[in-house]
Coordinates of C-alpha atoms in Angstrom, one line a residue:
M1 CA -9.7 17.6 9.7
K2 CA -6.5 19.3 8.9
D3 CA -3.1 17.5 9.0
N4 CA -4.6 14.0 9.0
F5 CA -2.7 11.1 7.6
L6 CA -3.5 9.7 4.1
L7 CA -4.9 6.2 3.9
M8 CA -4.2 3.7 1.1
A9 CA -6.4 0.7 1.7
G10 CA -8.2 -2.1 0.0
P11 CA -7.8 -5.8 -0.9
C12 CA -4.5 -7.2 -1.9
A13 CA -5.9 -8.3 -5.3
I14 CA -9.0 -7.5 -7.3
E15 CA -10.9 -10.8 -7.1
G16 CA -14.1 -9.5 -8.7
E17 CA -16.3 -6.5 -9.0
E18 CA -18.7 -7.3 -6.1
M19 CA -15.9 -7.7 -3.6
A20 CA -14.1 -4.6 -4.7
M21 CA -17.2 -2.4 -4.5
R22 CA -18.2 -3.9 -1.2
I23 CA -14.8 -3.1 0.4
A24 CA -14.6 0.3 -1.2
D25 CA -18.1 1.3 0.0
K26 CA -17.3 0.5 3.6
I27 CA -13.9 2.2 3.6
V28 CA -15.2 5.4 1.9
K29 CA -17.9 5.7 4.6
I30 CA -15.4 5.3 7.3
T31 CA -12.8 7.7 5.9
Q32 CA -15.5 10.3 5.2
K33 CA -16.7 10.1 8.8
L34 CA -13.1 10.4 10.1
E35 CA -12.0 13.0 7.5
I36 CA -9.2 10.9 6.3
P37 CA -7.9 11.4 2.7
Y38 CA -8.3 8.1 1.0
I39 CA -6.9 6.2 -2.0
F40 CA -8.4 2.8 -2.8
K41 CA -5.8 0.1 -3.3
G42 CA -6.1 -3.1 -5.4
S43 CA -3.6 -5.1 -7.5
F44 CA -4.9 -5.7 -11.0
K45 CA -2.5 -8.7 -11.2
K46 CA -0.1 -10.5 -8.9
A47 CA 3.2 -11.2 -10.5
N48 CA 5.4 -11.9 -7.5
R49 CA 4.1 -15.3 -6.3
S50 CA 5.8 -18.1 -4.4
R51 CA 4.2 -20.9 -6.4
I52 CA 3.1 -21.3 -10.0
D53 CA -0.4 -22.3 -8.9
S54 CA -0.9 -19.1 -6.8
F55 CA -3.7 -16.7 -7.8
T56 CA -2.4 -14.1 -10.2
G57 CA -5.6 -12.2 -11.3
I58 CA -8.9 -12.2 -13.1
G59 CA -7.5 -10.6 -16.3
D60 CA -5.7 -7.3 -16.6
E61 CA -8.3 -5.2 -18.4
K62 CA -11.1 -6.7 -16.4
A63 CA -9.4 -5.8 -13.1
L64 CA -8.4 -2.4 -14.2
K65 CA -11.9 -1.6 -15.3
I66 CA -13.1 -2.5 -11.8
L67 CA -10.6 -0.1 -10.3
Q68 CA -11.9 2.6 -12.7
K69 CA -15.5 1.8 -11.6
V70 CA -14.5 2.2 -7.9
S71 CA -13.1 5.6 -8.7
Q72 CA -16.0 6.8 -10.7
T73 CA -18.6 5.4 -8.2
F74 CA -17.1 6.7 -5.0
G75 CA -15.1 9.7 -6.2
V76 CA -11.8 8.5 -4.8
P77 CA -8.4 8.0 -6.5
T78 CA -7.1 4.4 -6.9
V79 CA -3.6 2.8 -6.8
T80 CA -2.4 -0.4 -8.3
D81 CA 1.1 -1.9 -8.7
I82 CA 2.8 -2.5 -12.0
H83 CA 5.5 -5.1 -12.8
E84 CA 6.6 -4.5 -16.4
V85 CA 7.3 -1.4 -18.4
S86 CA 4.3 -2.1 -20.7
D87 CA 2.1 -2.1 -17.6
A88 CA 2.7 1.6 -16.9
A89 CA 0.8 3.1 -19.9
M90 CA -1.9 0.5 -19.7
A91 CA -2.6 1.0 -16.0
A92 CA -2.4 4.7 -16.2
E93 CA -5.5 4.7 -18.4
Y94 CA -7.5 3.5 -15.4
V95 CA -5.9 4.5 -12.1
D96 CA -4.4 7.6 -10.4
V97 CA -1.4 6.2 -8.7
L98 CA 1.1 3.7 -10.1
Q99 CA 2.9 1.6 -7.4
I100 CA 6.4 0.1 -7.9
P101 CA 6.7 -3.1 -5.9
A102 CA 9.5 -3.4 -3.4
F103 CA 11.3 -6.1 -5.3
L104 CA 11.3 -3.9 -8.4
V105 CA 12.1 -0.4 -7.0
R106 CA 15.6 -0.5 -8.4
Q107 CA 14.4 -1.3 -11.9
T108 CA 15.2 2.0 -13.6
D109 CA 13.2 1.4 -16.8
L110 CA 10.1 0.5 -14.8
V111 CA 10.3 3.6 -12.5
V112 CA 10.9 5.9 -15.4
A113 CA 8.0 4.4 -17.4
A114 CA 5.7 5.0 -14.4
A115 CA 7.0 8.6 -13.9
K116 CA 6.5 9.5 -17.6
T117 CA 2.8 8.7 -17.5
G118 CA 2.4 11.8 -15.3
K119 CA 0.6 9.8 -12.6
T120 CA 1.6 9.9 -9.0
V121 CA 4.3 7.2 -8.4
N122 CA 4.3 5.2 -5.1
L123 CA 7.7 3.7 -4.6
K124 CA 7.8 0.7 -2.2
K125 CA 11.1 0.6 -0.3
G126 CA 12.9 -2.6 -1.1
Q127 CA 13.2 -5.0 1.8
F128 CA 16.9 -5.1 1.0
M129 CA 17.4 -1.3 0.8
S130 CA 18.4 1.3 3.3
P131 CA 16.2 4.4 3.8
E132 CA 19.0 6.5 2.5
S133 CA 19.1 4.6 -0.8
M134 CA 15.5 5.5 -1.6
K135 CA 16.8 9.0 -2.4
H136 CA 18.0 7.7 -5.7
A137 CA 14.7 6.0 -6.6
V138 CA 12.9 9.3 -5.9
Q139 CA 15.4 11.1 -8.0
K140 CA 14.7 8.9 -11.0
V141 CA 11.0 10.0 -10.8
L142 CA 12.0 13.7 -10.5
D143 CA 14.6 13.4 -13.3
S144 CA 11.8 12.1 -15.5
G145 CA 9.9 15.3 -15.1
N146 CA 7.4 14.1 -12.4
D147 CA 7.4 15.6 -8.9
K148 CA 4.4 13.5 -7.7
V149 CA 6.0 10.7 -5.7
Y150 CA 5.6 8.9 -2.4
I151 CA 7.8 6.4 -0.6
T152 CA 6.2 3.5 1.2
D153 CA 8.1 1.6 3.8
R154 CA 7.1 -2.1 4.0
G155 CA 9.7 -3.4 6.4
T156 CA 13.2 -4.7 6.0
M157 CA 14.1 -8.3 5.7
F158 CA 15.3 -9.7 9.1
G159 CA 16.4 -13.3 8.6
Y160 CA 14.7 -15.5 6.1
Q161 CA 11.1 -15.4 7.4
D162 CA 10.5 -12.1 9.1
M163 CA 10.3 -8.3 8.4
I164 CA 11.2 -5.5 10.8
V165 CA 10.2 -1.8 10.6
D166 CA 13.0 0.5 11.4
F167 CA 11.3 3.7 12.5
R168 CA 14.5 5.6 12.2
G169 CA 14.0 5.5 8.4
I170 CA 10.8 7.6 8.5
P171 CA 12.5 11.0 9.1
T172 CA 15.3 10.0 6.8
M173 CA 13.0 9.3 3.9
K174 CA 10.7 12.3 4.6
Q175 CA 13.6 14.4 3.4
Y176 CA 13.1 12.9 -0.1
A177 CA 9.3 12.5 -0.4
P178 CA 6.1 12.0 1.7
V179 CA 6.4 8.7 3.5
I180 CA 3.6 6.1 3.9
L181 CA 3.9 3.1 6.2
D182 CA 2.7 -0.2 4.7
V183 CA 1.5 -1.8 8.0
T184 CA 0.2 -5.1 6.7
H185 CA 3.1 -6.1 4.4
S186 CA 5.6 -5.2 7.2
L187 CA 4.0 -8.0 9.1
Q188 CA 4.4 -10.6 6.4
Q189 CA 6.4 -13.8 7.1
P190 CA 7.7 -14.8 3.7
N191 CA 9.6 -17.9 2.6
Q192 CA 7.4 -20.4 4.4
S193 CA 8.0 -24.1 3.5
S194 CA 4.4 -24.3 2.2
G195 CA 5.1 -21.7 -0.4
V196 CA 2.3 -19.5 1.1
T197 CA 3.4 -16.3 2.9
G198 CA 2.5 -16.1 6.5
G199 CA 1.8 -13.0 8.7
R200 CA 1.2 -11.4 12.1
P201 CA -2.1 -9.5 11.7
E202 CA -2.5 -9.3 15.5
M203 CA 0.4 -6.7 15.4
I204 CA -1.2 -4.4 12.9
E205 CA -2.3 -1.8 15.4
T206 CA 1.1 -1.9 17.2
I207 CA 2.9 -1.0 13.9
A208 CA 0.3 1.5 12.8
R209 CA 0.3 3.4 16.1
A210 CA 4.1 3.6 16.0
G211 CA 4.0 4.9 12.5
V212 CA 1.5 7.7 13.3
V213 CA 3.4 8.6 16.5
N214 CA 6.6 8.9 14.4
G215 CA 5.1 11.2 11.8
V216 CA 4.3 9.1 8.8
D217 CA 2.3 11.0 6.1
G218 CA 0.2 8.0 5.3
I219 CA -0.8 4.5 6.3
F220 CA -1.2 1.5 3.9
I221 CA -3.4 -1.3 5.0
E222 CA -4.7 -4.3 3.1
T223 CA -8.2 -5.3 4.3
H224 CA -10.8 -7.9 3.3
F225 CA -14.2 -8.9 4.7
D226 CA -13.0 -12.6 4.6
P227 CA -9.2 -12.7 5.0
A228 CA -9.1 -16.4 5.5
N229 CA -10.5 -17.0 2.0
A230 CA -8.8 -14.0 0.3
K231 CA -6.9 -15.1 -2.8
S232 CA -3.7 -13.3 -1.9
D233 CA -2.0 -12.2 1.3
G234 CA -4.9 -13.3 3.6
A235 CA -2.5 -14.2 6.3
N236 CA -1.5 -10.6 7.1
M237 CA -4.6 -8.6 6.1
L238 CA -6.9 -6.8 8.5
H239 CA -10.5 -7.9 8.8
L240 CA -12.7 -5.1 7.3
D241 CA -14.8 -5.1 10.4
L242 CA -11.8 -4.0 12.5
L243 CA -10.9 -1.1 10.3
E244 CA -13.1 1.7 11.7
G245 CA -12.0 1.1 15.3
L246 CA -8.4 1.1 14.3
L247 CA -8.6 4.3 12.2
T248 CA -10.6 6.0 15.0
R249 CA -7.8 5.3 17.4
L250 CA -5.1 6.4 14.9
V251 CA -6.9 9.7 14.2
A252 CA -7.0 10.4 18.0
I253 CA -3.3 9.7 18.2
R254 CA -2.6 12.0 15.2
Q255 CA -4.6 14.8 16.8
T256 CA -2.6 14.5 20.0
I257 CA 0.7 14.4 18.0
N258 CA -0.4 17.5 16.1
T259 CA -0.6 19.5 19.4
F260 CA 3.2 19.1 19.8
K261 CA 4.1 20.7 16.4

């Protein structure tokens, strides 16, 4: 299918090989059926945690090797987020896309290190940044000699415990780079008194539909076969069993939107 949206999807964190392969296998079958370009997503470690006892990972190299195995087994590119300059070269040995977390997207050294690997760089828009300010983050990648860059919107902080997606930002940021909408992180409810981030997964389809209608180049969704027991971000993830129905409806919306071009 021509002019379809890109999908970045997978678990929040790599919890082990079996779970990663199981999730990838199902998503690959769905995206092949629907002719959706697909990048498997999984964090090799989680550095931004509310509590010191929160899950951070199974080991950097172990998780990165699992991401590499997903790519080799299913023939799809992979994306993972990096948090330190030293992560860039290490992760680039295993994955195709390096993601800069929203909290760190203003960190020049980190963005430049990712860009200089030659890998595609996915810049998460800071929850505290305007769409217009993302122009400068993109320019850092371009000035580093790398023109392979995406912007991913993951909502803007609205009060202490809620995120809001401002769809006016999509056409603005599309002037700078292809724009992906991170549906599940946009529905997070951070800063809970328990120290565990909450979420509104029942609103995933609402936000995803609005993104497709408003011309996003891609959709980002974290998904798991058992969100309630996922080790990270389970509160806002989509159950894997619901993914095919959602994507089928989004593709139908995209086909309709394409007729108006």
